[in-house]
Coordinates of C-alpha atoms in Angstrom, one line a residue:
X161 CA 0.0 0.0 0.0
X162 CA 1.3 3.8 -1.0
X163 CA 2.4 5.7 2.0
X164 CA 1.2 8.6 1.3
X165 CA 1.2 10.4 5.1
X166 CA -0.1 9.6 8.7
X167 CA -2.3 11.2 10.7
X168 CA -3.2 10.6 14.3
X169 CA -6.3 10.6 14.8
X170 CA -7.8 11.4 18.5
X171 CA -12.3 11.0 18.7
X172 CA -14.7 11.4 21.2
X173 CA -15.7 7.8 23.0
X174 CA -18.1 5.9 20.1
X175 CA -20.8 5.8 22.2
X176 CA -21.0 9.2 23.6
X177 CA -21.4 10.6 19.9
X178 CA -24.3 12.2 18.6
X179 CA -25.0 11.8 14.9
X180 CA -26.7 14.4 12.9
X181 CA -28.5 11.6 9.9
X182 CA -27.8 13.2 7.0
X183 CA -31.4 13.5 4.4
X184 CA -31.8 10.0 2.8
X185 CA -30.3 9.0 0.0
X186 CA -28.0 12.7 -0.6
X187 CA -24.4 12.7 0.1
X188 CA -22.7 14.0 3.5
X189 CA -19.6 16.2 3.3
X190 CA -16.7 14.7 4.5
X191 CA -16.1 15.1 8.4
X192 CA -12.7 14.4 9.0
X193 CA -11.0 14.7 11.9
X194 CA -7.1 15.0 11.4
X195 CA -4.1 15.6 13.9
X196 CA -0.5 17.1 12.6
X197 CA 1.5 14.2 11.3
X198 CA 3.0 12.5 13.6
X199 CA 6.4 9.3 13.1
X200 CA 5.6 6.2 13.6
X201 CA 4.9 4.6 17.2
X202 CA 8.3 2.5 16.9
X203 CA 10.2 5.6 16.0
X204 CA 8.7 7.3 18.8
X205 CA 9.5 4.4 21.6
X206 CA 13.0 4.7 19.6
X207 CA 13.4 7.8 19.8
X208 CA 12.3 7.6 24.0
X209 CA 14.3 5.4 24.5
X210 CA 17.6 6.9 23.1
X211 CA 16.4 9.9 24.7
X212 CA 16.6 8.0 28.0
X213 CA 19.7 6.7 27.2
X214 CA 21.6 10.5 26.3
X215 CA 19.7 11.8 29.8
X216 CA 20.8 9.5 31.7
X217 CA 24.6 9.6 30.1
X218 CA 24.2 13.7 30.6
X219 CA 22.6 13.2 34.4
X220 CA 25.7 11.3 34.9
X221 CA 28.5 13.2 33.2
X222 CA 27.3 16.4 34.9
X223 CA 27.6 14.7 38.4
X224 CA 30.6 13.6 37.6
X225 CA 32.0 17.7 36.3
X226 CA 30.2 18.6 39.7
X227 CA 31.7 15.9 42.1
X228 CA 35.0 17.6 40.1
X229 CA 33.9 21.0 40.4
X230 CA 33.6 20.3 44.3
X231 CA 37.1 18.8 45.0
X232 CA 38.3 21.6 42.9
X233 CA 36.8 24.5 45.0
X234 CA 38.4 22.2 48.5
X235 CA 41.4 22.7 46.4
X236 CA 40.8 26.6 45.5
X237 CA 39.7 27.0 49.6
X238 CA 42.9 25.2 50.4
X239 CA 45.3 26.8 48.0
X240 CA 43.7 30.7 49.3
X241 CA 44.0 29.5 52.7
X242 CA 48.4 29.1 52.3
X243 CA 48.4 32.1 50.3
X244 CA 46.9 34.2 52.6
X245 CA 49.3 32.1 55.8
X246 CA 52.2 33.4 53.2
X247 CA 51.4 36.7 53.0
X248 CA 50.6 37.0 56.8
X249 CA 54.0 34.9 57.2
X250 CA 55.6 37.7 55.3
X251 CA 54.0 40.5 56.5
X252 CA 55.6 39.0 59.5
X253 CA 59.0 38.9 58.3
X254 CA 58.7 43.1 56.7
X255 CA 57.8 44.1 60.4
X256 CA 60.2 42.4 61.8
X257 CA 63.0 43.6 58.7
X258 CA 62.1 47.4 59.8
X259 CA 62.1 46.6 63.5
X260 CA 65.5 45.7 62.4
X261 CA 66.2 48.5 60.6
X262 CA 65.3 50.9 63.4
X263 CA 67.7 48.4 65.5
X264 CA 70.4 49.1 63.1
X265 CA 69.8 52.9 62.8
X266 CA 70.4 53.1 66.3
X267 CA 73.4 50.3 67.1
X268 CA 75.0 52.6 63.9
X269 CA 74.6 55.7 66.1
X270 CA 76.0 53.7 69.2
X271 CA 78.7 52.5 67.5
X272 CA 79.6 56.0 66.3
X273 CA 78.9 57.5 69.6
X274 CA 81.3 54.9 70.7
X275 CA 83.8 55.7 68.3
X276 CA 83.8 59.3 69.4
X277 CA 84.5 58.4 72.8
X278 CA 87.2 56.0 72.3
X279 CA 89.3 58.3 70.3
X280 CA 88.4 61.2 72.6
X281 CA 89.6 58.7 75.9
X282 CA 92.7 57.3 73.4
X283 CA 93.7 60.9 72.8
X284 CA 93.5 61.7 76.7
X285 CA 95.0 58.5 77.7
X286 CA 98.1 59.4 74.8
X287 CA 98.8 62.9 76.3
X288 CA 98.6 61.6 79.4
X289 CA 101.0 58.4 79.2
X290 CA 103.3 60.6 77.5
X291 CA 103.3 63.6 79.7
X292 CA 106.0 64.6 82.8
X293 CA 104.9 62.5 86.1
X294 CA 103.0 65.3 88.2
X295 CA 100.1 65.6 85.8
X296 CA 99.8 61.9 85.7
X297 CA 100.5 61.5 89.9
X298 CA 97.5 64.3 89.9
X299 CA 95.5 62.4 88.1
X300 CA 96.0 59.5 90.8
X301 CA 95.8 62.0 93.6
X302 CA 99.3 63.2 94.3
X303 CA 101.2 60.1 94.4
X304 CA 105.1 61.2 94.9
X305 CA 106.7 57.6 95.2
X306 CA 107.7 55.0 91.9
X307 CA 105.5 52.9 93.4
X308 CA 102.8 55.7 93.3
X309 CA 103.8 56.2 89.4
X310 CA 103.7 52.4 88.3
X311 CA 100.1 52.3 90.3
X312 CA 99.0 55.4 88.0
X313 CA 100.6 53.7 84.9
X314 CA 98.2 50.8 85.5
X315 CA 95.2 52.8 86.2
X316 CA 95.8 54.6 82.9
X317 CA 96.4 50.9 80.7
X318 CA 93.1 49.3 83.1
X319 CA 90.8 52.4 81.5
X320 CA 92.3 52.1 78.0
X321 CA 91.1 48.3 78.5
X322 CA 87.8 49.4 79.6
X323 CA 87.3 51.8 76.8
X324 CA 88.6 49.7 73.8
X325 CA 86.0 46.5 75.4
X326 CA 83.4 49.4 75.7
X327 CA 84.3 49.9 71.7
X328 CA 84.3 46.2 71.2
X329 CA 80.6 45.4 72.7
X330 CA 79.3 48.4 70.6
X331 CA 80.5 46.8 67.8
X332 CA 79.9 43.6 68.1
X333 CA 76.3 44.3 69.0
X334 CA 76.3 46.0 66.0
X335 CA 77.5 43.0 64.2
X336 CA 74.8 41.1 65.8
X337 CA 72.2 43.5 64.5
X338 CA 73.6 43.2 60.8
X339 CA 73.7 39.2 61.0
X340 CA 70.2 39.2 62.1
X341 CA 68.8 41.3 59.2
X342 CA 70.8 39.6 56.3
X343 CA 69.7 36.5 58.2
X344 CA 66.1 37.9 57.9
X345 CA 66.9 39.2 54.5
X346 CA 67.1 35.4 53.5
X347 CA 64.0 34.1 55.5
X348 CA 62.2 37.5 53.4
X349 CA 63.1 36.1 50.0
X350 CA 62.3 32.2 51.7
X351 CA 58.7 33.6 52.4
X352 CA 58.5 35.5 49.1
X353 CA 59.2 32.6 47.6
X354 CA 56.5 30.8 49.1
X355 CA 53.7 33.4 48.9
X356 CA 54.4 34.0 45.1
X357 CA 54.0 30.0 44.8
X358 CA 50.8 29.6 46.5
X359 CA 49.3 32.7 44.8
X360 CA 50.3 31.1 41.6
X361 CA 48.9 27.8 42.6
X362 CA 45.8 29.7 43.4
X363 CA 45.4 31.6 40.4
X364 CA 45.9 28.6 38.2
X365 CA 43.4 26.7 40.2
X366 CA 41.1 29.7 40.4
X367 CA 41.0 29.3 36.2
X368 CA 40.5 25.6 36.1
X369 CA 38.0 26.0 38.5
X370 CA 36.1 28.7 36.0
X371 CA 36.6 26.3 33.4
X372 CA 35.1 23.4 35.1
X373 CA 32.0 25.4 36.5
X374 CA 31.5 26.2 32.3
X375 CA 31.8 22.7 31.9
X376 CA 29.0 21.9 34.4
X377 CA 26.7 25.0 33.3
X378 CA 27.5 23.0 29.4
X379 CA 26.4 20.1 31.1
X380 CA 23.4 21.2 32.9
X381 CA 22.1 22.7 29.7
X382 CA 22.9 19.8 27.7
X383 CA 20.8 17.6 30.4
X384 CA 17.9 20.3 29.9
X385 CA 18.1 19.9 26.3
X386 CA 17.9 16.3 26.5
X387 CA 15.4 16.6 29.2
X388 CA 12.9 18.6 26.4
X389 CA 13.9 16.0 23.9
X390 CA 12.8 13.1 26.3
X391 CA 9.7 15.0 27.3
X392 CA 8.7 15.2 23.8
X393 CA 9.6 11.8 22.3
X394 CA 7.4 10.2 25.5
X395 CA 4.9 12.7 24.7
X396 CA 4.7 11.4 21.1
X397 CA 4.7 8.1 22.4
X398 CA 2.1 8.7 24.5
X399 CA -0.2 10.2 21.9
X400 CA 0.4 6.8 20.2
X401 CA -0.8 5.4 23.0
X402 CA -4.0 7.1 23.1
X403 CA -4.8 7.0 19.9
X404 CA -4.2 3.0 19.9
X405 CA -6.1 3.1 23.3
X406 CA -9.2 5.2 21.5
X407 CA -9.0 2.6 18.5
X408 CA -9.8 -0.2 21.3
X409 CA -11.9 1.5 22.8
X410 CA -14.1 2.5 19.4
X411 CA -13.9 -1.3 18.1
X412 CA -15.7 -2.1 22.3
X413 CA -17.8 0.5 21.5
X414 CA -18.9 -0.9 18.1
X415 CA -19.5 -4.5 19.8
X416 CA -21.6 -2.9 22.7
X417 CA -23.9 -1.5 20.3
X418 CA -24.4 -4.6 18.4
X419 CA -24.8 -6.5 21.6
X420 CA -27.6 -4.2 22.3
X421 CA -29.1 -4.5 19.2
X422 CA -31.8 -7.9 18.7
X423 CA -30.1 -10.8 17.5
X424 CA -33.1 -11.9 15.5
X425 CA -33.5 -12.5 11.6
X426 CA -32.0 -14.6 9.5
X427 CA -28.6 -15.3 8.4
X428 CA -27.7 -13.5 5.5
X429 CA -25.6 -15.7 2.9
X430 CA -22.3 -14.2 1.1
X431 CA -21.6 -10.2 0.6
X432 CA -20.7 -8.1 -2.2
X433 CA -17.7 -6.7 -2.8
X434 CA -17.8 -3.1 -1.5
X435 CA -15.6 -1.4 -3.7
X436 CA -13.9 -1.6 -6.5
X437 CA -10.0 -2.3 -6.2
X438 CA -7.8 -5.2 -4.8
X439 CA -7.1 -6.2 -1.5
X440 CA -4.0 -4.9 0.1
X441 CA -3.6 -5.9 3.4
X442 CA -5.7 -9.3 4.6
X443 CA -7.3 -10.2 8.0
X444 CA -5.0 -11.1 10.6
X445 CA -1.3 -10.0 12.8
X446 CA 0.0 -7.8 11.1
X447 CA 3.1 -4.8 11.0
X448 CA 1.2 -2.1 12.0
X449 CA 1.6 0.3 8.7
X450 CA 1.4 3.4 11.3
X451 CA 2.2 2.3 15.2
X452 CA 4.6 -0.1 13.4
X453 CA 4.2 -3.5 16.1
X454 CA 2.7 -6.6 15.3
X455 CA -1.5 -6.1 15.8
X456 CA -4.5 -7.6 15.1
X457 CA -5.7 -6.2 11.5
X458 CA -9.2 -6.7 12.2
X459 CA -10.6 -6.3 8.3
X460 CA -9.6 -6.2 5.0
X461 CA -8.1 -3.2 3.7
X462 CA -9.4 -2.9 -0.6
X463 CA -7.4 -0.4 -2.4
X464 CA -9.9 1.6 -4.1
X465 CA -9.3 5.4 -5.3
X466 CA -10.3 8.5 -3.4
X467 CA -14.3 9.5 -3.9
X468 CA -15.0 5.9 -5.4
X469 CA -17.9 4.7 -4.2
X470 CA -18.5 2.4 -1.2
X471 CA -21.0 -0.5 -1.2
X472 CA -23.1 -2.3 1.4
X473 CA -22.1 -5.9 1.2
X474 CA -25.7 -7.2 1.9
X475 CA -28.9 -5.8 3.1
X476 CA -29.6 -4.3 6.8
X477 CA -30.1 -1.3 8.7
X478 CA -27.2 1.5 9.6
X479 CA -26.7 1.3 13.2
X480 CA -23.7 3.7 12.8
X481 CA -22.2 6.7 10.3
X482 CA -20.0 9.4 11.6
X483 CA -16.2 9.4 12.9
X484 CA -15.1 6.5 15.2
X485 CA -11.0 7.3 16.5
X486 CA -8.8 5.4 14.2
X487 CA -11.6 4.1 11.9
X488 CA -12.0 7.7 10.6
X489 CA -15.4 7.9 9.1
X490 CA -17.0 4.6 9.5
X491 CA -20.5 3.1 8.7
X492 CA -21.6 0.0 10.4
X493 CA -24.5 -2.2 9.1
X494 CA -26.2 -4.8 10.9
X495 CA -27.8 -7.5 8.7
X496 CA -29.7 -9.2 11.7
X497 CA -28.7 -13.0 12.6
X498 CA -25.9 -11.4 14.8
X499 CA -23.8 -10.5 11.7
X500 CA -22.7 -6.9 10.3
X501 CA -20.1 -4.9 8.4
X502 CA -17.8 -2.2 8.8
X503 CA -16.5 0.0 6.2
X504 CA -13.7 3.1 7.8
X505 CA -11.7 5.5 6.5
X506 CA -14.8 7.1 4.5
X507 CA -14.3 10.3 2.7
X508 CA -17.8 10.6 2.6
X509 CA -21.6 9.2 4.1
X510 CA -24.5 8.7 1.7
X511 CA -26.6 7.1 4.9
X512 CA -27.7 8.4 7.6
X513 CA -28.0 5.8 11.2
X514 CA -31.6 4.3 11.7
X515 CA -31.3 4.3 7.8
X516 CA -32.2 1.1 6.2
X517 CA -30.1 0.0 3.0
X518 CA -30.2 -2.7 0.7
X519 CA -26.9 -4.7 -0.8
X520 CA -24.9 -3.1 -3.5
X521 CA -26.6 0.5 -2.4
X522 CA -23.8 3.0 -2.0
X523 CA -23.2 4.0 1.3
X524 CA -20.1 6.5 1.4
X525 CA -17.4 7.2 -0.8
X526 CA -13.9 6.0 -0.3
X527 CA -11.6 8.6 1.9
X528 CA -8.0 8.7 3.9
X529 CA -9.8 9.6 7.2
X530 CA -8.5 8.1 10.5
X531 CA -5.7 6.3 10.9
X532 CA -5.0 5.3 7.8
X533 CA -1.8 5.6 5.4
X534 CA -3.6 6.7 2.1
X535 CA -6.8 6.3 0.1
X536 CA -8.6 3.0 1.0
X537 CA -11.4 0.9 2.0
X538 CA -11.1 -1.0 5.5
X539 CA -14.0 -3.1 5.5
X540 CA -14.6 -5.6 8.5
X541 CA -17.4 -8.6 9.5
X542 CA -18.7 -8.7 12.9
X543 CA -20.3 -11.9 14.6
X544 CA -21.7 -11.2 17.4
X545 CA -19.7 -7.9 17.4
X546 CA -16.4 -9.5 17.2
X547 CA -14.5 -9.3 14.2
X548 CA -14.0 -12.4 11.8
X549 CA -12.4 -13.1 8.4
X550 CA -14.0 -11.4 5.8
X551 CA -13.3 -13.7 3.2
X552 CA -15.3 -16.6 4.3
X553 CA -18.2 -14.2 3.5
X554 CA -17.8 -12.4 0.4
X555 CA -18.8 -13.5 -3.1

């Protein structure tokens, strides 16, 4: 059969409809009831179910960029946490350089002070070891013996001592000062070191980390996207479903009516053929041409040309003739002894229900309403209101 286009097709319940007959014997216009077109139902369960698969790949790959993302801000935390112990570490070390520095300034000044006074006590002690023995025995109080002028002698080489170790601890404080700051110049550039390191460190994390939160904002969206394609592939499949629950539901619908209808009269014999054009799809499991999974095809499909003219197969009253879900336009005949027909996808209704007809009348006119996959008859026999093999009961 020509696959022409699909249309999903989505009716009121069978029963609940209210058919307007249509005057005896004229022509309805065509009532048909179309939805956009729509892939097939295995496509659709394809499609959700590769949908499933790429959301659930997504859900995973962005928490695993966020489980990264996570260690990677620890990391950040960590890394700003030394680099801000380094800069307080040298912050540390510049106070304690210009502490230093003031410690030098005035050590320098000592020593110099120191200096002064040496030379101005050498100078003093000079004149005085070199000078005539009074001034010197004055200096001692007036000694006037040798022994009195060795004694002063001594005095005089004991305070030269005491001034050039006064000289010495000046400077060799002053030593100590310098020590400590080159000493403390090294632990400076130690520090420096350090701090440049772990603000490096942090930077570069810092930019790995921005790259990695894009990365999880990619993924997120990426999951969203996939989300929306999901969402629509199970809607799809879900107005499958619906429509192939409505078909049901219009096929129970057409068996409830003719269980309510008497099951007197006789049983008719054989039909006629009710349109002109070959069969193209027989009674039985079939690949669905639309839904695409094996189903019950519960007619005959005839392949007869748009507008040609539909038959009744035998004689009996139209209990049915509107729109019935995936049957499209459909008439239903009952012919009394249980038995009746069922032609669907019309195009068009010549009958009206409560109208009775008589075999080989024409009823409707061949259409592509319902589901259906282009211009065709389905034409179905119903015992009891269950559908049977046609075949058996055509002529």
């Amino acid at each position: 059969m020509l696959r022409i286009r699909v249309w999903a097709v989505v009716a009121a319940p069978l029963l609940a409809l209210t058919i307007a007959p249509a005057p005896a014997g004229s022509v309805a216009r065509e009532r048909v009831h179309q939805a956009t077109p729509a892939p097939d139902f295995e496509a659709a369960s394809n499609d959700e179910a590769k949908a499933v698969a790429a959301v659930t790949a997504a859900r995973a790959r962005r928490a695993d960029l966020e489980a990264r993302a996570h260690d990677l801000d620890a990391r950040v935390a960590r890394a700003d946490a030394t680099m801000q112990s380094r800069a307080a570490d040298l912050d540390r070390v510049d106070r304690a350089r210009r502490a230093l520095e003031t410690r030098i300034a005035e050590s320098r000044l000592k020593l110099q002070a120191a200096r002064r006074r040496s030379g101005r006590n050498a100078a003093l002690l000079y004149r005085q070891a070199g000078a005539s023995a009074p001034p010197a025995l004055a200096a001692l109080g007036g000694a006037k013996s040798i022994h009195d002028a060795s004694a002063a002698q001594q005095y005089l080489s004991n305070v030269g001592e005491r001034v050039a170790a006064d000289l010495d601890a000046v400077r060799i404080a002053h030593l100590d000062v310098v020590d400590a700051q080159h000493a403390l110049k090294l632990r400076r550039h130690t520090v420096a070191e350090a701090a440049r390191a772990a603000a490096t460190e942090a930077a570069s994390l810092r930019t790995v980390q921005a790259e990695e939160r894009r990365a999880v904002d990619a993924a997120r969206s990426v999951e969203a996207q996939l989300g929306a394609v999901l969402a629509n592939a199970q809607s799809r499949k879900a107005e499958f479903e619906r429509a192939a629950a409505a078909n049901r539901a219009a096929s129970s619908g057409i068996t409830d009516v003719l269980h309510a209808r008497p099951n007197g009269g006789s049983t008719p014999g054989r039909f006629r053929f009710p349109a002109d054009g070959p069969i193209t799809s027989p009674f039985g499991e079939r690949m669905h041409p639309i839904f695409h999974t094996m189903r019950m095809h519960t007619g005959i499909d005839i392949g007869a040309g748009y507008g040609s003219a539909v038959r009744a197969g035998g004689d009996g009253v139209v209990v049915l003739a509107g729109p019935a879900s995936g049957y499209g336009n459909a008439i239903v005949v009952d012919h009394g002894g249980g038995i009746a027909t069922l032609y669907g996808h019309l195009s068009r209704f010549a009958v009206h229900a409560g109208q009775r007809v008589t075999a080989g009348q024409t009823i409707g006119a061949v259409g592509n309403t319902g589901n259906s996959t282009g211009p065709h008859l389905h034409f179905e026999v119903r015992v009891q209101g269950v559908p049977v093999d046609p075949m058996p009961y055509l002529r």
